[in-house]
Short mmCIF file of C-alpha atoms and ligand atoms in Angstrom, two decimals:
data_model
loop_
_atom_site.label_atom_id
_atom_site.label_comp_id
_atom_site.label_asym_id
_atom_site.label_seq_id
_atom_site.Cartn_x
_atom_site.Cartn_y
_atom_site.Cartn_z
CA UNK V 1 158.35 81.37 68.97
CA UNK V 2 155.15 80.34 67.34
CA UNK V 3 154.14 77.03 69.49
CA UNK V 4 150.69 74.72 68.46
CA UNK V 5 149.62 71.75 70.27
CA UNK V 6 150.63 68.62 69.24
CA UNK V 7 147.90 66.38 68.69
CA UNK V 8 147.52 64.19 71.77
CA UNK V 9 144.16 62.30 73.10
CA UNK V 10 142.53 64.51 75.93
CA UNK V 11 143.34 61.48 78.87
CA UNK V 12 146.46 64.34 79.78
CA UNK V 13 147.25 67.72 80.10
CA UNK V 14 147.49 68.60 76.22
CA UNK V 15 151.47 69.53 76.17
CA UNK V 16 152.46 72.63 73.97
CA UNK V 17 155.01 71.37 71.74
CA UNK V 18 156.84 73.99 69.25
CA UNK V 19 156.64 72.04 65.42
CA UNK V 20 160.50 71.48 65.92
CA UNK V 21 160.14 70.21 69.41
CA UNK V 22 157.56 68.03 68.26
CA UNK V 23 160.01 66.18 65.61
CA UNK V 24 160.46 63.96 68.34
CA UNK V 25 157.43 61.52 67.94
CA UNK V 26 159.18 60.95 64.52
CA UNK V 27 161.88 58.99 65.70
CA UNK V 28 160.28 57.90 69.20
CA UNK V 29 157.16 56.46 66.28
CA UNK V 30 160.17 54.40 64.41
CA UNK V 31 162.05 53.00 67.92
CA UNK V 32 158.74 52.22 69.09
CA UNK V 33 157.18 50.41 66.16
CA UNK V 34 159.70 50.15 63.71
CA UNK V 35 161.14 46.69 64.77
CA UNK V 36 158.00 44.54 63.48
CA UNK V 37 158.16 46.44 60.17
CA UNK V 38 162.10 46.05 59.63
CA UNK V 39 162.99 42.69 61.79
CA UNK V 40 166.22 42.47 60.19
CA UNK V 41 166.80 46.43 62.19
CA UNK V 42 165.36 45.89 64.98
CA UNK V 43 166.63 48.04 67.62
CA UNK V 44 164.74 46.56 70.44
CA UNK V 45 164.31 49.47 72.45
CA UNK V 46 162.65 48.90 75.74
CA UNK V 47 161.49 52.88 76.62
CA UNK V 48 159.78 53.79 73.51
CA UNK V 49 156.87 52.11 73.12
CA UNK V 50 155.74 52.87 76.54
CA UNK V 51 157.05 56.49 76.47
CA UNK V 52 154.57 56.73 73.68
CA UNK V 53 151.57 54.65 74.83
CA UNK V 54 151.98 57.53 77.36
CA UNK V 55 151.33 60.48 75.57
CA UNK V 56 149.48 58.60 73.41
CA UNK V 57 150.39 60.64 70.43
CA UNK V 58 148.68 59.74 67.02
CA UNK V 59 151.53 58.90 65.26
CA UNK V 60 150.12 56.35 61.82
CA UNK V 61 151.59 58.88 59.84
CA UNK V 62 155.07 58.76 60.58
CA UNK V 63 154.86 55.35 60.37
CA UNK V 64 153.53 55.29 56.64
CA UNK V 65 156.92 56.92 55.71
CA UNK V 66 158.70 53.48 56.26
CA UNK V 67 161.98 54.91 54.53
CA UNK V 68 162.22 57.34 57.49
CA UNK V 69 161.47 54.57 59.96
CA UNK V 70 164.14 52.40 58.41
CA UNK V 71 166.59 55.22 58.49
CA UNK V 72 165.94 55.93 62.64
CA UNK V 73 165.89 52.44 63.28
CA UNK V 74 170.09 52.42 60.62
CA UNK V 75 171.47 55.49 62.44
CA UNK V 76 170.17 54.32 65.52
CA UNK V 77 172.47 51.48 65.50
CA UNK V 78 175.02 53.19 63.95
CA UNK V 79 175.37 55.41 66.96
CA UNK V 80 175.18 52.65 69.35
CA UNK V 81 177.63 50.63 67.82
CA UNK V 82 180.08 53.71 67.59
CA UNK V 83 179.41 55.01 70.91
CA UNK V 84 180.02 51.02 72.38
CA UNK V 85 183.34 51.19 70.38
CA UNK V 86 183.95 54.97 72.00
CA UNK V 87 183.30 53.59 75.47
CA UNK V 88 185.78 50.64 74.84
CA UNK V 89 188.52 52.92 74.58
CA UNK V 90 186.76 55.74 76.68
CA UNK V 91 185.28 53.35 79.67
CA UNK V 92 185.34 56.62 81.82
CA UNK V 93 184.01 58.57 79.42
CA UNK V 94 181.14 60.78 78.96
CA UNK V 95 178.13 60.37 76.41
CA UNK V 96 176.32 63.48 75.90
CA UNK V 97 173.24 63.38 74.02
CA UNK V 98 172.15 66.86 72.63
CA UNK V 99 168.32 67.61 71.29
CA UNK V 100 167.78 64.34 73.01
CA UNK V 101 164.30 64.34 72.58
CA UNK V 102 163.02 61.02 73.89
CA UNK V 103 165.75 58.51 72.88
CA UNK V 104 167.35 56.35 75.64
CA UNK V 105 170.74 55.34 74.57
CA UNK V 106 171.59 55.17 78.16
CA UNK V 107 169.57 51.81 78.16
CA UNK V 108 172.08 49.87 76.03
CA UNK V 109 174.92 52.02 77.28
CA UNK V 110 176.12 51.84 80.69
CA UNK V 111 179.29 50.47 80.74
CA UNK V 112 179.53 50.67 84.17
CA UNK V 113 181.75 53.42 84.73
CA UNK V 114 180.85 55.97 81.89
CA UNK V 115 178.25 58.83 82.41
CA UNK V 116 175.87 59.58 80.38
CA UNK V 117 173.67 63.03 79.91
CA UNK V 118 170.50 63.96 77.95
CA UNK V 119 169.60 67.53 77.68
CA UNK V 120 167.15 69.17 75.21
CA UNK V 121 165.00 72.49 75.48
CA UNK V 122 162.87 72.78 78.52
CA UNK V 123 159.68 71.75 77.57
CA UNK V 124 160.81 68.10 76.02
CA UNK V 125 162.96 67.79 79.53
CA UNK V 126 159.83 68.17 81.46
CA UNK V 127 157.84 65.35 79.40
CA UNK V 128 161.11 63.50 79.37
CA UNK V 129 161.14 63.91 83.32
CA UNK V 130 157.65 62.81 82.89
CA UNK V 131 157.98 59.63 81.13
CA UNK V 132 161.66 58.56 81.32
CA UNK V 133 163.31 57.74 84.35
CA UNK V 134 167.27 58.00 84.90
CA UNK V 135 168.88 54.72 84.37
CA UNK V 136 171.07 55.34 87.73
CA UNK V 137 173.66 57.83 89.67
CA UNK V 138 175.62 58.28 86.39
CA UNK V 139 172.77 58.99 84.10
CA UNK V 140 171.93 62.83 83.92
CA UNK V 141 169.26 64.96 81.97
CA UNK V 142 169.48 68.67 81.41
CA UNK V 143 168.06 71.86 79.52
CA UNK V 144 169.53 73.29 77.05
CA UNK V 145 168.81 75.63 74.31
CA UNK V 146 172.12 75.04 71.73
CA UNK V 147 171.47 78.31 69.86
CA UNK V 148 172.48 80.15 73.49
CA UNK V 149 176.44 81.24 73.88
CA UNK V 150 178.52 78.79 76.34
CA UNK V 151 176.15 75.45 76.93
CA UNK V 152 178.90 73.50 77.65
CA UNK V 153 180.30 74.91 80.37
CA UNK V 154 176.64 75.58 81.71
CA UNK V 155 176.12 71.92 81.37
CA UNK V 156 179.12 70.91 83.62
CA UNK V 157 180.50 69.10 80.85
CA UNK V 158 183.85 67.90 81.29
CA UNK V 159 186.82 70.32 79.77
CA UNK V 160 190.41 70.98 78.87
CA UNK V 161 193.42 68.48 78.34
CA UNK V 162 192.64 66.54 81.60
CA UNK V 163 189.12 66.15 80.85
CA UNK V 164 187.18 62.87 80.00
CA UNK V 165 186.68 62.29 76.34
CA UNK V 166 182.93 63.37 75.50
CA UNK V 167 181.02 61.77 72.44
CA UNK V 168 178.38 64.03 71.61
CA UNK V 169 175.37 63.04 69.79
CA UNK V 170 173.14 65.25 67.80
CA UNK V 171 170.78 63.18 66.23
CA UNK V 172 168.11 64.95 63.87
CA UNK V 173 169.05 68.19 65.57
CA UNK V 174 171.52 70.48 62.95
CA UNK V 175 168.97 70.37 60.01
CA UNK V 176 166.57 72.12 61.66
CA UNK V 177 169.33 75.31 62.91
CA UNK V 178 170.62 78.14 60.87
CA UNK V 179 174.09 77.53 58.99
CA UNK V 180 175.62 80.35 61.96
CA UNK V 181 174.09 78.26 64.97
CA UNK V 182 175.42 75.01 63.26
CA UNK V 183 178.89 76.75 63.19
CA UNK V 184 178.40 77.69 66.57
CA UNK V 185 177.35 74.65 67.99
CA UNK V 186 180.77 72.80 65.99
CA UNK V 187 182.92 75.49 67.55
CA UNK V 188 181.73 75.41 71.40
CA UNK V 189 182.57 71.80 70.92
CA UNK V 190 185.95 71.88 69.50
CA UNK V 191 186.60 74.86 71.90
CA UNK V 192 186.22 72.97 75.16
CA UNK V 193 186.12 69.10 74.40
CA UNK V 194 189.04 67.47 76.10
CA UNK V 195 191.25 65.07 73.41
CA UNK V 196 190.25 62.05 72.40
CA UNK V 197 185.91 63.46 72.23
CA UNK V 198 184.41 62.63 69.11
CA UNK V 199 180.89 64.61 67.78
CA UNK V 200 178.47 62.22 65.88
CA UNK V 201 175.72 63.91 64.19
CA UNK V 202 173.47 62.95 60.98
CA UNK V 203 173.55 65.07 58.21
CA UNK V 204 170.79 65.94 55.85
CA UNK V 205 172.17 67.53 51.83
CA UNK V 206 171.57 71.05 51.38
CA UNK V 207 168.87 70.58 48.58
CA UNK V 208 166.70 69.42 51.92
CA UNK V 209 166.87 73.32 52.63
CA UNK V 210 163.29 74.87 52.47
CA UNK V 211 161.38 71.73 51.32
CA UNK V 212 160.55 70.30 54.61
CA UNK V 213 156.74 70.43 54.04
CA UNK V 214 158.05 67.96 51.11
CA UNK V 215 158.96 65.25 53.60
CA UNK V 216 156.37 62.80 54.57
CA UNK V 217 157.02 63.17 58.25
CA UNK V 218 158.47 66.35 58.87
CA UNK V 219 155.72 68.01 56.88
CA UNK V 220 153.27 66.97 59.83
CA UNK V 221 155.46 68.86 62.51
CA UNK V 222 155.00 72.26 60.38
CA UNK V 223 159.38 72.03 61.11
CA UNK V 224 161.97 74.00 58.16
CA UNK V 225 164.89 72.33 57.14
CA UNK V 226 167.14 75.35 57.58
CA UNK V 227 170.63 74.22 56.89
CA UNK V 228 172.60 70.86 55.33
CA UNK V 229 176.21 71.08 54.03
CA UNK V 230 177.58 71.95 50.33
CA UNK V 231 180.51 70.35 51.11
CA UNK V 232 181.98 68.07 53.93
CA UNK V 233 184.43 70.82 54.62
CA UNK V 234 181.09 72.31 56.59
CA UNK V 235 181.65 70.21 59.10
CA UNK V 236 184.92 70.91 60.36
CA UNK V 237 185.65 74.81 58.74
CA UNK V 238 184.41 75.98 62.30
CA UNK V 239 187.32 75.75 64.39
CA UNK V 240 191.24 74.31 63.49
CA UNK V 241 190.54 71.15 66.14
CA UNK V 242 188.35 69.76 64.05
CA UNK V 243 188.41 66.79 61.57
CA UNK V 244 186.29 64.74 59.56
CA UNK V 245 186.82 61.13 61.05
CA UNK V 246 184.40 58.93 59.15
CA UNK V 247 180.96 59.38 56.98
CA UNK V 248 178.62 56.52 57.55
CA UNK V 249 176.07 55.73 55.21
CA UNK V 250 172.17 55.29 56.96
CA UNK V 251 170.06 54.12 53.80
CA UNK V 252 171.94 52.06 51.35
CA UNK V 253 170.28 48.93 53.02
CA UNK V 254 166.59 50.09 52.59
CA UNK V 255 165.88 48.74 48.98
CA UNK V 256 168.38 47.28 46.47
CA UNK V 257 168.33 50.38 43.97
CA UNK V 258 168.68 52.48 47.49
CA UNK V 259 172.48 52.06 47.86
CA UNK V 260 172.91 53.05 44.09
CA UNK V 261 171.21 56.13 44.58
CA UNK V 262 173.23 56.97 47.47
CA UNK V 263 176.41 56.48 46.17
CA UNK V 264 175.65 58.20 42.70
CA UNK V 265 174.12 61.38 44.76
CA UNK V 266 177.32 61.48 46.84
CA UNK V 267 179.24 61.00 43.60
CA UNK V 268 178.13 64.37 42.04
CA UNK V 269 177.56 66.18 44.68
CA UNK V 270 180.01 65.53 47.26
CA UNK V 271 177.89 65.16 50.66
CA UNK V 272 175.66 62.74 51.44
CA UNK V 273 171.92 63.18 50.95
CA UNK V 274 171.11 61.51 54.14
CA UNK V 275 173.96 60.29 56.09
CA UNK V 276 176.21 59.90 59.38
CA UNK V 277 179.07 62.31 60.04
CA UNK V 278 181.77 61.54 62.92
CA UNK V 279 183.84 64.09 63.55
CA UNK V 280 187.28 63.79 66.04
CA UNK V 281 189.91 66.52 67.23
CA UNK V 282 193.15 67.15 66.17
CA UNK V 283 195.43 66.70 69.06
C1 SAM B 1 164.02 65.10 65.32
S1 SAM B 1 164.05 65.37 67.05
C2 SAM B 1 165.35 64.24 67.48
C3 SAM B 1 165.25 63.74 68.86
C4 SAM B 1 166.29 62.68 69.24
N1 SAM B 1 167.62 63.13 68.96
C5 SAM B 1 166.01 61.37 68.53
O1 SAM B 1 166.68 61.05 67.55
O2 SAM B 1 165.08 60.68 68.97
C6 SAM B 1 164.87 66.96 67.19
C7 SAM B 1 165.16 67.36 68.62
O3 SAM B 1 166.00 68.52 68.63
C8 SAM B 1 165.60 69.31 69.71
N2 SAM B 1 166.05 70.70 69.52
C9 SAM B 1 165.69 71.53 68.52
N3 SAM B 1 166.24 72.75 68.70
C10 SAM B 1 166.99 72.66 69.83
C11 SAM B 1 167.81 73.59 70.54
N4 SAM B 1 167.95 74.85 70.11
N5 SAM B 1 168.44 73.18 71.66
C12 SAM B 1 168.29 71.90 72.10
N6 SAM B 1 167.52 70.97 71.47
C13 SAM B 1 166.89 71.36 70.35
C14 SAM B 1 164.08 69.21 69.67
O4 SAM B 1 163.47 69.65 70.86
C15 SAM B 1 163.89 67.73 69.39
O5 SAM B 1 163.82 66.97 70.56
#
């Protein structure tokens, strides 16, 4: 793999980033700054902004791109609010966020008795051990590389038809994998996740394929778009347990002609452009 150095002031050990690793500062950039440029979204996260005055990443440009900022700061309480809702009827259960980068969901979380894990490749778990520290005895961090056969069982996670329900969370992770490692990753999940485990993940259209230089933040990362679905069938074609529970939408709120857009987009061509996908089990 190809790695550059992401641009960071010379106070630290420069860190060697790979462009998709480095995606990261996008959404870290909106959770940390995002709330005085979208009050009415605030997320008031209480890592970010010091995660980032750490590594003291130049990040002005992702902020320019304020639809991007105001769609982290939507799906970011989308997926808190559906995760609190999980862990009312789960309050044992696990939350497993995958390509974790350096979000800390854990923060507004803990529910007291649910666990919580955070696993990404190796290099963003060393700056995460680096910058984030675990929120207590049932927060746990991890690496993992999801294009490798069998993570779940090599991350301990819980299994079979006693198991604790597991909502997984892959948040700007699947556009960036091939459609076969996507399929992959959907099947280890509906292969070992015990009933009741839910999968929420944000989904990207397929026109996104190829044109990530296009996008005003991802362009700066030198990441590819390599995958969104044709159809919401690609979500759940990977294995029999799977179903499509709900689609949420992430940027009908961002301008008034936004949420016409949206809807006419997912009119003709049957997926969202930008979106949230939750996905349940069939048993
Ligand atoms: C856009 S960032 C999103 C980070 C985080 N989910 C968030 O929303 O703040 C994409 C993340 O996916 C991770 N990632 C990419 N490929 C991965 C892989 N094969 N296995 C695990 N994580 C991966 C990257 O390292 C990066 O942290």
């Amino acid at each position: 793999m190809a790695f550059q150095t992401a641009e960071f002031k010379p106070e630290r050990e420069p860190l060697r980033l790979s462009p998709v690793e480095s995606t990261l500062l996008i959404p870290l950039a909106a959770r940390a700054h995002g709330d005085r440029l979208f009050p009415a979204m605030a997320v008031h996260d209480a890592c970010a902004a010091a995660a980032l005055a750490r590594i003291q990443a130049e990040v002005g440009c992702f902020l320019q791109d304020r639809l991007s900022v105001y769609g982290v700061l939507s799906r970011t309480r989308l997926i808190r609010a559906l995760a609190q809702d999980f862990f009312m009827r789960h309050p044992q259960g696990w939350g497993v966020n995958l390509g974790c980068g350096l979000s800390a969901y854990f923060q507004w979380l803990d529910k007291g008795r649910n666990h919580w894990l955070d696993a990404d490749l190796p290099h963003v778990m060393q700056l995460r051990h680096e910058l984030l520290p675990l929120l207590g005895p049932r927060h746990h961090q991890a690496s993992v590389d999801l294009r490798t056969p069998h993570w779940w069982k090599a991350l301990g996670l819980p299994r079979g038809t006693h198991g604790r329900p597991v909502l997984l969370i892959l948040e700007g992770v699947l556009m960036y994998f091939k459609a076969d490692e996507v399929e992959a990753v959907l099947r280890e999940f509906a292969t070992h996740a015990p009933p009741g485990s839910e999968l929420v993940c944000d989904t990207l259209s397929w026109m996104a394929m190829g044109s990530a230089a296009h996008h005003p933040s991802v362009c700066h990362t030198h990441a590819q778009f390599h995958w969104g679905p044709r159809c919401l069938a690609d979500f759940t074609r990977a294995h029999p347990r799977l179903r499509l529970k709900a689609e949420h939408p992430v940027l009908d709120g961002y301008h008034p002609a936004s949420a016409w857009m949206c809807a006419a987009f997912r009119a003709v061509w049957g997926v969202p452009v930008y979106g949230l996908v939750q996905l349940a089990l069939k048993d």
